[in-house]
PDB file of C-alpha atoms and ligand atoms in Angstrom:
ATOM      1  CA  MET A  22      75.072 104.862 -17.745  1.00  0.00           C
ATOM      2  CA  GLU A  23      71.155 106.030 -18.583  1.00  0.00           C
ATOM      3  CA  LEU A  24      69.141 106.356 -16.016  1.00  0.00           C
ATOM      4  CA  PRO A  25      65.455 105.623 -15.758  1.00  0.00           C
ATOM      5  CA  ALA A  26      63.166 108.757 -16.995  1.00  0.00           C
ATOM      6  CA  ALA A  27      60.741 108.521 -14.026  1.00  0.00           C
ATOM      7  CA  TYR A  28      64.079 108.665 -11.659  1.00  0.00           C
ATOM      8  CA  LEU A  29      65.195 111.600 -13.295  1.00  0.00           C
ATOM      9  CA  ALA A  30      61.868 113.248 -13.252  1.00  0.00           C
ATOM     10  CA  ARG A  31      61.622 112.810  -9.358  1.00  0.00           C
ATOM     11  CA  MET A  32      64.841 113.828  -8.671  1.00  0.00           C
ATOM     12  CA  ARG A  33      64.237 117.130 -10.826  1.00  0.00           C
ATOM     13  CA  ALA A  34      61.039 117.722  -8.990  1.00  0.00           C
ATOM     14  CA  GLN A  35      62.932 117.028  -5.640  1.00  0.00           C
ATOM     15  CA  LEU A  36      66.143 118.987  -6.334  1.00  0.00           C
ATOM     16  CA  GLY A  37      64.787 121.889  -8.090  1.00  0.00           C
ATOM     17  CA  ALA A  38      66.450 123.136 -11.756  1.00  0.00           C
ATOM     18  CA  GLU A  39      69.948 124.033 -10.076  1.00  0.00           C
ATOM     19  CA  GLY A  40      70.268 121.081  -7.638  1.00  0.00           C
ATOM     20  CA  TYR A  41      69.365 119.137 -10.701  1.00  0.00           C
ATOM     21  CA  ALA A  42      71.857 120.188 -12.725  1.00  0.00           C
ATOM     22  CA  ALA A  43      74.458 119.794  -9.886  1.00  0.00           C
ATOM     23  CA  TYR A  44      73.432 116.335  -9.417  1.00  0.00           C
ATOM     24  CA  LEU A  45      73.958 115.300 -12.963  1.00  0.00           C
ATOM     25  CA  ALA A  46      77.362 116.899 -13.343  1.00  0.00           C
ATOM     26  CA  ALA A  47      78.287 114.764 -10.091  1.00  0.00           C
ATOM     27  CA  MET A  48      76.962 111.850 -11.609  1.00  0.00           C
ATOM     28  CA  ALA A  49      78.912 111.994 -14.666  1.00  0.00           C
ATOM     29  CA  LEU A  50      82.069 112.055 -12.701  1.00  0.00           C
ATOM     30  CA  ALA A  51      83.866 108.781 -11.626  1.00  0.00           C
ATOM     31  CA  PRO A  52      83.199 108.064  -8.225  1.00  0.00           C
ATOM     32  CA  ARG A  53      86.292 108.258  -5.782  1.00  0.00           C
ATOM     33  CA  ARG A  54      87.184 105.173  -3.943  1.00  0.00           C
ATOM     34  CA  ALA A  55      87.552 105.658  -0.212  1.00  0.00           C
ATOM     35  CA  LEU A  56      88.014 103.727   2.968  1.00  0.00           C
ATOM     36  CA  ARG A  57      87.772 103.837   6.998  1.00  0.00           C
ATOM     37  CA  VAL A  58      90.935 103.617   9.058  1.00  0.00           C
ATOM     38  CA  ASN A  59      89.830 100.831  11.473  1.00  0.00           C
ATOM     39  CA  THR A  60      90.898 102.491  14.849  1.00  0.00           C
ATOM     40  CA  LEU A  61      90.688  99.162  16.770  1.00  0.00           C
ATOM     41  CA  LYS A  62      93.713  98.343  14.907  1.00  0.00           C
ATOM     42  CA  SER A  63      95.622 101.119  13.342  1.00  0.00           C
ATOM     43  CA  ALA A  64      95.567 105.119  12.872  1.00  0.00           C
ATOM     44  CA  PRO A  65      95.914 107.168   9.794  1.00  0.00           C
ATOM     45  CA  GLU A  66      99.619 107.850  10.077  1.00  0.00           C
ATOM     46  CA  GLU A  67     100.562 104.196  10.431  1.00  0.00           C
ATOM     47  CA  LEU A  68      98.078 103.183   7.584  1.00  0.00           C
ATOM     48  CA  SER A  69      99.306 105.846   5.371  1.00  0.00           C
ATOM     49  CA  GLN A  70     103.094 104.399   5.808  1.00  0.00           C
ATOM     50  CA  LEU A  71     101.869 100.896   5.192  1.00  0.00           C
ATOM     51  CA  LEU A  72     100.030 102.244   2.056  1.00  0.00           C
ATOM     52  CA  GLY A  73     103.234 104.076   0.891  1.00  0.00           C
ATOM     53  CA  ALA A  74     101.151 107.232   0.264  1.00  0.00           C
ATOM     54  CA  PRO A  75      99.674 110.293   1.801  1.00  0.00           C
ATOM     55  CA  LEU A  76      95.915 109.808   2.754  1.00  0.00           C
ATOM     56  CA  ALA A  77      93.471 112.589   1.791  1.00  0.00           C
ATOM     57  CA  ARG A  78      90.797 113.123   4.512  1.00  0.00           C
ATOM     58  CA  CYS A  79      87.280 112.882   3.505  1.00  0.00           C
ATOM     59  CA  GLU A  80      85.358 115.805   4.499  1.00  0.00           C
ATOM     60  CA  GLY A  81      82.318 114.737   7.206  1.00  0.00           C
ATOM     61  CA  ALA A  82      83.828 111.138   7.549  1.00  0.00           C
ATOM     62  CA  ALA A  83      85.770 111.024  11.028  1.00  0.00           C
ATOM     63  CA  ASP A  84      87.967 108.494   9.885  1.00  0.00           C
ATOM     64  CA  GLY A  85      87.349 108.440   6.314  1.00  0.00           C
ATOM     65  CA  PHE A  86      90.316 108.881   3.548  1.00  0.00           C
ATOM     66  CA  PHE A  87      90.495 108.675  -0.111  1.00  0.00           C
ATOM     67  CA  LEU A  88      92.150 105.450  -1.573  1.00  0.00           C
ATOM     68  CA  PRO A  89      95.610 106.642  -2.627  1.00  0.00           C
ATOM     69  CA  GLU A  90      96.004 106.112  -6.605  1.00  0.00           C
ATOM     70  CA  GLY A  91      97.517 102.734  -7.370  1.00  0.00           C
ATOM     71  CA  VAL A  92      96.629 100.883  -4.199  1.00  0.00           C
ATOM     72  CA  GLN A  93      94.966  97.564  -4.807  1.00  0.00           C
ATOM     73  CA  PRO A  94      93.156  97.452  -1.351  1.00  0.00           C
ATOM     74  CA  GLY A  95      91.964  93.785  -1.623  1.00  0.00           C
ATOM     75  CA  ARG A  96      95.349  92.509  -1.970  1.00  0.00           C
ATOM     76  CA  HIS A  97      97.053  94.663   0.314  1.00  0.00           C
ATOM     77  CA  PRO A  98      98.152  92.937   3.749  1.00  0.00           C
ATOM     78  CA  ALA A  99      96.878  95.834   5.708  1.00  0.00           C
ATOM     79  CA  HIS A 100      93.481  95.251   4.241  1.00  0.00           C
ATOM     80  CA  LEU A 101      93.953  91.482   5.190  1.00  0.00           C
ATOM     81  CA  ALA A 102      94.752  92.050   8.339  1.00  0.00           C
ATOM     82  CA  GLY A 103      91.790  94.636   8.974  1.00  0.00           C
ATOM     83  CA  LEU A 104      93.525  97.740   9.215  1.00  0.00           C
ATOM     84  CA  PHE A 105      90.891  99.430   7.062  1.00  0.00           C
ATOM     85  CA  TYR A 106      87.487  98.944   5.419  1.00  0.00           C
ATOM     86  CA  MET A 107      86.581  99.937   1.925  1.00  0.00           C
ATOM     87  CA  GLN A 108      83.631 102.383   2.520  1.00  0.00           C
ATOM     88  CA  GLU A 109      82.596 105.256   0.654  1.00  0.00           C
ATOM     89  CA  PRO A 110      82.508 108.412   2.979  1.00  0.00           C
ATOM     90  CA  SER A 111      78.644 109.304   3.329  1.00  0.00           C
ATOM     91  CA  ALA A 112      77.921 105.742   4.266  1.00  0.00           C
ATOM     92  CA  GLN A 113      79.935 106.545   7.564  1.00  0.00           C
ATOM     93  CA  THR A 114      77.494 108.916   8.415  1.00  0.00           C
ATOM     94  CA  PRO A 115      74.623 106.754  10.013  1.00  0.00           C
ATOM     95  CA  ALA A 116      77.248 105.419  12.527  1.00  0.00           C
ATOM     96  CA  GLN A 117      78.506 108.517  13.593  1.00  0.00           C
ATOM     97  CA  LEU A 118      75.220 109.782  14.007  1.00  0.00           C
ATOM     98  CA  LEU A 119      74.514 107.177  16.491  1.00  0.00           C
ATOM     99  CA  ASP A 120      77.332 108.262  18.474  1.00  0.00           C
ATOM    100  CA  VAL A 121      77.956 104.986  20.413  1.00  0.00           C
ATOM    101  CA  ARG A 122      80.202 105.158  23.626  1.00  0.00           C
ATOM    102  CA  PRO A 123      82.418 102.514  25.062  1.00  0.00           C
ATOM    103  CA  GLY A 124      80.489 100.522  27.624  1.00  0.00           C
ATOM    104  CA  GLU A 125      76.903 100.688  25.710  1.00  0.00           C
ATOM    105  CA  ALA A 126      75.072  97.832  24.255  1.00  0.00           C
ATOM    106  CA  ALA A 127      74.053  98.579  20.288  1.00  0.00           C
ATOM    107  CA  LEU A 128      72.141  96.695  17.777  1.00  0.00           C
ATOM    108  CA  ASP A 129      72.864  96.772  14.043  1.00  0.00           C
ATOM    109  CA  LEU A 130      69.750  95.344  12.738  1.00  0.00           C
ATOM    110  CA  CYS A 131      70.669  94.824   9.072  1.00  0.00           C
ATOM    111  CA  ALA A 132      74.490  94.560   9.111  1.00  0.00           C
ATOM    112  CA  ALA A 133      76.057  92.675   6.315  1.00  0.00           C
ATOM    113  CA  PRO A 134      78.437  93.102   4.804  1.00  0.00           C
ATOM    114  CA  GLY A 135      79.587  94.962   8.100  1.00  0.00           C
ATOM    115  CA  GLY A 136      80.789  98.208   7.066  1.00  0.00           C
ATOM    116  CA  LYS A 137      78.698 100.251   9.734  1.00  0.00           C
ATOM    117  CA  ALA A 138      78.935  97.297  12.167  1.00  0.00           C
ATOM    118  CA  GLY A 139      82.717  97.657  11.881  1.00  0.00           C
ATOM    119  CA  GLN A 140      82.502 101.287  12.610  1.00  0.00           C
ATOM    120  CA  LEU A 141      80.010 100.870  15.572  1.00  0.00           C
ATOM    121  CA  ALA A 142      82.538  98.271  17.241  1.00  0.00           C
ATOM    122  CA  ALA A 143      85.533 100.827  16.684  1.00  0.00           C
ATOM    123  CA  ALA A 144      83.252 103.707  18.401  1.00  0.00           C
ATOM    124  CA  LEU A 145      82.535 101.004  21.357  1.00  0.00           C
ATOM    125  CA  GLN A 146      86.462 100.995  21.329  1.00  0.00           C
ATOM    126  CA  ASN A 147      85.788  97.193  21.960  1.00  0.00           C
ATOM    127  CA  ASP A 148      84.370  97.576  25.247  1.00  0.00           C
ATOM    128  CA  GLY A 149      80.562  96.828  25.392  1.00  0.00           C
ATOM    129  CA  LEU A 150      78.282  94.758  23.101  1.00  0.00           C
ATOM    130  CA  LEU A 151      77.378  95.097  19.708  1.00  0.00           C
ATOM    131  CA  VAL A 152      74.821  92.496  18.386  1.00  0.00           C
ATOM    132  CA  ALA A 153      75.032  92.492  14.632  1.00  0.00           C
ATOM    133  CA  ASN A 154      72.285  91.122  12.894  1.00  0.00           C
ATOM    134  CA  GLU A 155      71.843  89.968   9.215  1.00  0.00           C
ATOM    135  CA  VAL A 156      68.530  88.410   8.263  1.00  0.00           C
ATOM    136  CA  SER A 157      70.268  86.601   5.361  1.00  0.00           C
ATOM    137  CA  PRO A 158      72.548  83.374   6.651  1.00  0.00           C
ATOM    138  CA  ALA A 159      74.957  83.567   3.689  1.00  0.00           C
ATOM    139  CA  ARG A 160      75.111  87.379   4.108  1.00  0.00           C
ATOM    140  CA  ALA A 161      75.660  87.031   7.992  1.00  0.00           C
ATOM    141  CA  ALA A 162      78.463  84.643   6.955  1.00  0.00           C
ATOM    142  CA  VAL A 163      80.250  87.274   5.146  1.00  0.00           C
ATOM    143  CA  LEU A 164      79.312  89.727   8.078  1.00  0.00           C
ATOM    144  CA  ARG A 165      80.864  87.761  10.766  1.00  0.00           C
ATOM    145  CA  ARG A 166      84.380  87.348   8.467  1.00  0.00           C
ATOM    146  CA  THR A 167      84.158  91.299   8.086  1.00  0.00           C
ATOM    147  CA  LEU A 168      84.009  91.708  11.854  1.00  0.00           C
ATOM    148  CA  GLU A 169      86.608  88.930  12.833  1.00  0.00           C
ATOM    149  CA  ARG A 170      88.909  90.849  10.212  1.00  0.00           C
ATOM    150  CA  LEU A 171      88.363  94.015  11.604  1.00  0.00           C
ATOM    151  CA  GLY A 172      88.840  92.615  15.450  1.00  0.00           C
ATOM    152  CA  ALA A 173      85.503  93.593  16.749  1.00  0.00           C
ATOM    153  CA  ARG A 174      85.607  91.389  20.015  1.00  0.00           C
ATOM    154  CA  CYS A 175      82.569  93.195  21.344  1.00  0.00           C
ATOM    155  CA  ALA A 176      80.286  91.999  18.540  1.00  0.00           C
ATOM    156  CA  VAL A 177      78.142  88.760  18.432  1.00  0.00           C
ATOM    157  CA  VAL A 178      76.495  87.895  15.060  1.00  0.00           C
ATOM    158  CA  THR A 179      73.085  86.789  14.783  1.00  0.00           C
ATOM    159  CA  ALA A 180      70.879  85.834  11.688  1.00  0.00           C
ATOM    160  CA  MET A 181      67.400  86.568  12.685  1.00  0.00           C
ATOM    161  CA  ARG A 182      64.204  88.108  11.548  1.00  0.00           C
ATOM    162  CA  PRO A 183      64.164  91.844  12.994  1.00  0.00           C
ATOM    163  CA  ASP A 184      60.928  91.370  14.585  1.00  0.00           C
ATOM    164  CA  ALA A 185      61.815  87.959  16.085  1.00  0.00           C
ATOM    165  CA  LEU A 186      65.179  89.378  17.385  1.00  0.00           C
ATOM    166  CA  CYS A 187      63.737  92.657  18.761  1.00  0.00           C
ATOM    167  CA  ALA A 188      60.774  90.933  20.631  1.00  0.00           C
ATOM    168  CA  ALA A 189      63.298  88.650  22.214  1.00  0.00           C
ATOM    169  CA  LEU A 190      65.406  91.217  23.624  1.00  0.00           C
ATOM    170  CA  PRO A 191      63.235  94.292  24.534  1.00  0.00           C
ATOM    171  CA  GLY A 192      64.779  97.351  26.161  1.00  0.00           C
ATOM    172  CA  ALA A 193      68.051  95.880  25.826  1.00  0.00           C
ATOM    173  CA  PHE A 194      69.918  98.446  23.563  1.00  0.00           C
ATOM    174  CA  ASP A 195      71.216 101.919  24.115  1.00  0.00           C
ATOM    175  CA  ALA A 196      71.727 102.528  20.603  1.00  0.00           C
ATOM    176  CA  VAL A 197      70.234 100.550  17.555  1.00  0.00           C
ATOM    177  CA  LEU A 198      71.020 101.062  14.053  1.00  0.00           C
ATOM    178  CA  VAL A 199      68.251 100.335  11.291  1.00  0.00           C
ATOM    179  CA  ASP A 200      70.411 100.651   7.988  1.00  0.00           C
ATOM    180  CA  ALA A 201      67.475  99.321   5.611  1.00  0.00           C
ATOM    181  CA  PRO A 202      67.514  97.580   2.571  1.00  0.00           C
ATOM    182  CA  CYS A 203      66.386 100.013   0.157  1.00  0.00           C
ATOM    183  CA  SER A 204      66.224 101.055  -3.859  1.00  0.00           C
ATOM    184  CA  GLY A 205      69.863 101.906  -3.790  1.00  0.00           C
ATOM    185  CA  GLU A 206      69.460 105.248  -5.736  1.00  0.00           C
ATOM    186  CA  GLY A 207      72.869 106.239  -4.209  1.00  0.00           C
ATOM    187  CA  MET A 208      74.448 103.099  -5.632  1.00  0.00           C
ATOM    188  CA  PHE A 209      73.657 104.366  -9.191  1.00  0.00           C
ATOM    189  CA  ARG A 210      77.016 105.511 -10.069  1.00  0.00           C
ATOM    190  CA  ARG A 211      78.891 102.433  -8.878  1.00  0.00           C
ATOM    191  CA  GLU A 212      76.134  99.570  -9.774  1.00  0.00           C
ATOM    192  CA  ALA A 213      74.688  99.268 -12.986  1.00  0.00           C
ATOM    193  CA  GLN A 214      72.486  96.265 -11.271  1.00  0.00           C
ATOM    194  CA  ALA A 215      70.980  98.825  -9.004  1.00  0.00           C
ATOM    195  CA  VAL A 216      69.694 101.152 -12.200  1.00  0.00           C
ATOM    196  CA  ARG A 217      68.344  97.985 -13.848  1.00  0.00           C
ATOM    197  CA  ASP A 218      66.472  96.989 -10.786  1.00  0.00           C
ATOM    198  CA  TRP A 219      65.212 100.339 -10.133  1.00  0.00           C
ATOM    199  CA  SER A 220      61.395 101.064 -10.566  1.00  0.00           C
ATOM    200  CA  GLU A 221      58.630 102.951  -9.060  1.00  0.00           C
ATOM    201  CA  ALA A 222      57.261  99.449  -7.955  1.00  0.00           C
ATOM    202  CA  ALA A 223      60.378  98.781  -6.564  1.00  0.00           C
ATOM    203  CA  VAL A 224      60.266 102.102  -4.410  1.00  0.00           C
ATOM    204  CA  ALA A 225      57.083 101.166  -2.921  1.00  0.00           C
ATOM    205  CA  ALA A 226      57.974  97.602  -2.010  1.00  0.00           C
ATOM    206  CA  CYS A 227      61.191  98.466  -0.347  1.00  0.00           C
ATOM    207  CA  ALA A 228      59.288 101.276   1.656  1.00  0.00           C
ATOM    208  CA  ALA A 229      56.797  99.003   2.766  1.00  0.00           C
ATOM    209  CA  ARG A 230      59.363  96.406   4.013  1.00  0.00           C
ATOM    210  CA  GLN A 231      61.181  99.535   5.560  1.00  0.00           C
ATOM    211  CA  ARG A 232      58.296 100.436   7.541  1.00  0.00           C
ATOM    212  CA  ALA A 233      58.313  96.730   8.917  1.00  0.00           C
ATOM    213  CA  ILE A 234      61.688  96.634   9.939  1.00  0.00           C
ATOM    214  CA  LEU A 235      61.849 100.001  11.550  1.00  0.00           C
ATOM    215  CA  ASP A 236      58.569  99.130  13.558  1.00  0.00           C
ATOM    216  CA  SER A 237      60.600  96.013  15.114  1.00  0.00           C
ATOM    217  CA  ALA A 238      63.306  98.115  16.101  1.00  0.00           C
ATOM    218  CA  ALA A 239      61.464 100.000  18.541  1.00  0.00           C
ATOM    219  CA  ALA A 240      60.997  97.357  20.966  1.00  0.00           C
ATOM    220  CA  ALA A 241      64.721  96.732  21.482  1.00  0.00           C
ATOM    221  CA  LEU A 242      65.741 100.202  22.590  1.00  0.00           C
ATOM    222  CA  ARG A 243      65.651 101.211  26.213  1.00  0.00           C
ATOM    223  CA  PRO A 244      63.839 104.227  27.237  1.00  0.00           C
ATOM    224  CA  GLY A 245      66.087 107.173  26.490  1.00  0.00           C
ATOM    225  CA  GLY A 246      68.079 105.208  23.986  1.00  0.00           C
ATOM    226  CA  ARG A 247      68.912 106.486  20.353  1.00  0.00           C
ATOM    227  CA  LEU A 248      67.974 104.959  17.111  1.00  0.00           C
ATOM    228  CA  VAL A 249      69.336 105.753  13.925  1.00  0.00           C
ATOM    229  CA  TYR A 250      67.162 104.795  10.351  1.00  0.00           C
ATOM    230  CA  SER A 251      69.563 105.102   7.095  1.00  0.00           C
ATOM    231  CA  THR A 252      69.409 104.261   3.562  1.00  0.00           C
ATOM    232  CA  CYS A 253      71.621 105.121   0.627  1.00  0.00           C
ATOM    233  CA  THR A 254      68.545 106.095  -1.687  1.00  0.00           C
ATOM    234  CA  PHE A 255      66.829 109.600  -2.187  1.00  0.00           C
ATOM    235  CA  SER A 256      62.873 108.628  -2.771  1.00  0.00           C
ATOM    236  CA  PRO A 257      61.030 110.468   0.377  1.00  0.00           C
ATOM    237  CA  GLU A 258      59.012 107.487   0.476  1.00  0.00           C
ATOM    238  CA  GLU A 259      61.841 105.465   1.455  1.00  0.00           C
ATOM    239  CA  ASN A 260      63.337 108.315   4.102  1.00  0.00           C
ATOM    240  CA  GLU A 261      61.229 110.937   5.352  1.00  0.00           C
ATOM    241  CA  GLU A 262      57.867 109.149   5.040  1.00  0.00           C
ATOM    242  CA  THR A 263      59.271 106.076   6.549  1.00  0.00           C
ATOM    243  CA  VAL A 264      60.333 107.950   9.746  1.00  0.00           C
ATOM    244  CA  ALA A 265      57.215 109.775   9.764  1.00  0.00           C
ATOM    245  CA  HIS A 266      55.288 106.554   9.773  1.00  0.00           C
ATOM    246  CA  PHE A 267      57.138 105.331  12.441  1.00  0.00           C
ATOM    247  CA  LEU A 268      56.788 108.244  14.586  1.00  0.00           C
ATOM    248  CA  ARG A 269      52.939 108.099  14.060  1.00  0.00           C
ATOM    249  CA  ALA A 270      53.322 104.511  15.304  1.00  0.00           C
ATOM    250  CA  HIS A 271      55.411 105.248  18.428  1.00  0.00           C
ATOM    251  CA  PRO A 272      54.535 108.429  20.094  1.00  0.00           C
ATOM    252  CA  ASP A 273      57.114 107.671  22.630  1.00  0.00           C
ATOM    253  CA  PHE A 274      59.907 108.378  19.922  1.00  0.00           C
ATOM    254  CA  SER A 275      61.353 111.974  18.807  1.00  0.00           C
ATOM    255  CA  PRO A 276      63.029 113.145  15.883  1.00  0.00           C
ATOM    256  CA  VAL A 277      66.419 114.965  16.718  1.00  0.00           C
ATOM    257  CA  THR A 278      67.964 115.168  13.252  1.00  0.00           C
ATOM    258  CA  MET A 279      67.991 114.153   9.716  1.00  0.00           C
ATOM    259  CA  ARG A 280      70.462 114.283   7.087  1.00  0.00           C
ATOM    260  CA  ARG A 281      70.157 113.999   3.306  1.00  0.00           C
ATOM    261  CA  LEU A 282      73.443 113.733   1.526  1.00  0.00           C
ATOM    262  CA  TYR A 283      73.707 113.887  -2.283  1.00  0.00           C
ATOM    263  CA  PRO A 284      76.786 113.046  -4.562  1.00  0.00           C
ATOM    264  CA  HIS A 285      76.740 116.818  -5.518  1.00  0.00           C
ATOM    265  CA  THR A 286      76.691 118.274  -1.732  1.00  0.00           C
ATOM    266  CA  SER A 287      79.011 115.755  -0.102  1.00  0.00           C
ATOM    267  CA  PRO A 288      81.800 113.284  -0.710  1.00  0.00           C
ATOM    268  CA  GLY A 289      80.423 110.017  -1.626  1.00  0.00           C
ATOM    269  CA  GLU A 290      77.488 108.506  -3.000  1.00  0.00           C
ATOM    270  CA  GLY A 291      74.756 109.918  -1.152  1.00  0.00           C
ATOM    271  CA  GLN A 292      72.718 108.691   1.940  1.00  0.00           C
ATOM    272  CA  PHE A 293      69.559 109.435   4.266  1.00  0.00           C
ATOM    273  CA  ALA A 294      69.918 109.422   8.098  1.00  0.00           C
ATOM    274  CA  ALA A 295      67.627 110.043  11.035  1.00  0.00           C
ATOM    275  CA  LEU A 296      68.401 110.021  14.536  1.00  0.00           C
ATOM    276  CA  LEU A 297      65.530 109.587  16.980  1.00  0.00           C
ATOM    277  CA  VAL A 298      65.293 109.324  20.856  1.00  0.00           C
ATOM    278  CA  ARG A 299      63.011 107.150  22.755  1.00  0.00           C
ATOM    279  CA  GLY A 300      61.239 109.288  25.209  1.00  0.00           C
ATOM    280  CA  GLY A 301      63.514 112.429  24.390  1.00  0.00           C
ATOM    281  CA  GLY A 302      61.759 115.841  23.624  1.00  0.00           C
ATOM    282  CA  GLY A 303      64.432 116.605  20.601  1.00  0.00           C
ATOM    283  CA  ALA A 304      62.908 118.718  17.876  1.00  0.00           C
ATOM    284  CA  ALA A 305      63.365 117.679  14.144  1.00  0.00           C
ATOM    285  CA  GLN A 306      66.427 119.869  12.561  1.00  0.00           C
ATOM    286  CA  ALA A 307      66.893 118.982   8.975  1.00  0.00           C
ATOM    287  CA  VAL A 308      70.830 119.241   8.235  1.00  0.00           C
TER     288      VAL A 308
HETATM  289  N1  SAM B 402      74.589  98.205   7.397  1.00  0.00           N
HETATM  290  C1  SAM B 402      75.340  97.223   6.239  1.00  0.00           C
HETATM  291  C2  SAM B 402      76.663  97.841   6.176  1.00  0.00           C
HETATM  292  O1  SAM B 402      77.184  98.972   6.256  1.00  0.00           O
HETATM  293  O2  SAM B 402      77.384  96.971   5.486  1.00  0.00           O
HETATM  294  C3  SAM B 402      74.584  97.047   4.669  1.00  0.00           C
HETATM  295  C4  SAM B 402      73.086  96.820   5.087  1.00  0.00           C
HETATM  296  S1  SAM B 402      72.217  96.940   3.678  1.00  0.00           S
HETATM  297  C5  SAM B 402      71.681  98.208   3.137  1.00  0.00           C
HETATM  298  C6  SAM B 402      70.679  96.124   4.077  1.00  0.00           C
HETATM  299  C7  SAM B 402      70.783  94.521   4.552  1.00  0.00           C
HETATM  300  O3  SAM B 402      69.422  94.180   4.829  1.00  0.00           O
HETATM  301  C8  SAM B 402      71.133  93.568   3.720  1.00  0.00           C
HETATM  302  O4  SAM B 402      72.235  92.776   4.043  1.00  0.00           O
HETATM  303  C9  SAM B 402      69.867  92.712   3.464  1.00  0.00           C
HETATM  304  O5  SAM B 402      70.151  91.350   3.447  1.00  0.00           O
HETATM  305  C10 SAM B 402      69.038  93.041   4.836  1.00  0.00           C
HETATM  306  N2  SAM B 402      67.654  92.590   4.379  1.00  0.00           N
HETATM  307  C11 SAM B 402      66.761  92.439   3.547  1.00  0.00           C
HETATM  308  N3  SAM B 402      65.628  91.975   3.858  1.00  0.00           N
HETATM  309  C12 SAM B 402      65.541  92.247   5.185  1.00  0.00           C
HETATM  310  C13 SAM B 402      64.481  92.186   5.767  1.00  0.00           C
HETATM  311  N4  SAM B 402      63.412  92.091   5.524  1.00  0.00           N
HETATM  312  N5  SAM B 402      64.590  92.208   7.273  1.00  0.00           N
HETATM  313  C14 SAM B 402      65.723  92.757   7.433  1.00  0.00           C
HETATM  314  N6  SAM B 402      67.070  92.781   6.798  1.00  0.00           N
HETATM  315  C15 SAM B 402      67.048  92.615   5.628  1.00  0.00           C
END
């Protein structure tokens, strides 16, 4: 796979010589497939028995395990029954950071195909409310099927524009996840199309769209509520700069923590996630 020269130059500047070499070495390896045990329906020991193989835990992903060699997940009855969901480990970080608890009302604003929404329903233990929204009706249909398969009885699926949805439900949620559409730099090892689609202009366009989506999300959160903004890309424009833009426009929000995962620093493909609180006094802390 040949990565765009402009992208590589950005990464070299961003990571420094040592980090860049480690990143390139990680990118030369085949990605390992991983799953999340759906704790609404199963447990690691049971799933291991059903798959007929021991499950190796993914560091940093609470319910994440590497897919055992030889298992064809899509055809396995345990997959059809919703006992697990194929999800790379770093993609579990945003929902973990949001830390929803049973009884809460949560909103997943950009939810299809439903990996993180399923995780939020599991964290709620089906006790509370999950509004899983996806602007594209076709993708919302996929989201609905995912949540049905996973047994997410606390979930309602909507297909609205983020600004319209959040304006209609002011202050309604304890927790909001904005897992924004992005330039997908963290997908490069797995999706050749993401590499082909990448350009400086695409990064700028994604950043503008992200700022608008995140801006909408503010209204839906109750005072004291938690907001996680996440992407699977590495450009600062789409990550720290989007968060900084949001904080300038919404001084009632405070940053609590920001995480940047790369394929050379943690299991999986890479992720950015920032936790903000509305009306809180948390100090920013890079982890
Ligand atoms: N959270 C999902 C998961 O874990 O499975 C992945 C979400 S994906 C990164 C971003 C989603 O945002 C896509 O489903 C895409 O259709 C949607 N999207 C694209 N443009 C959007 C927009 N302008 N407003 C809101 N959502 C948008």
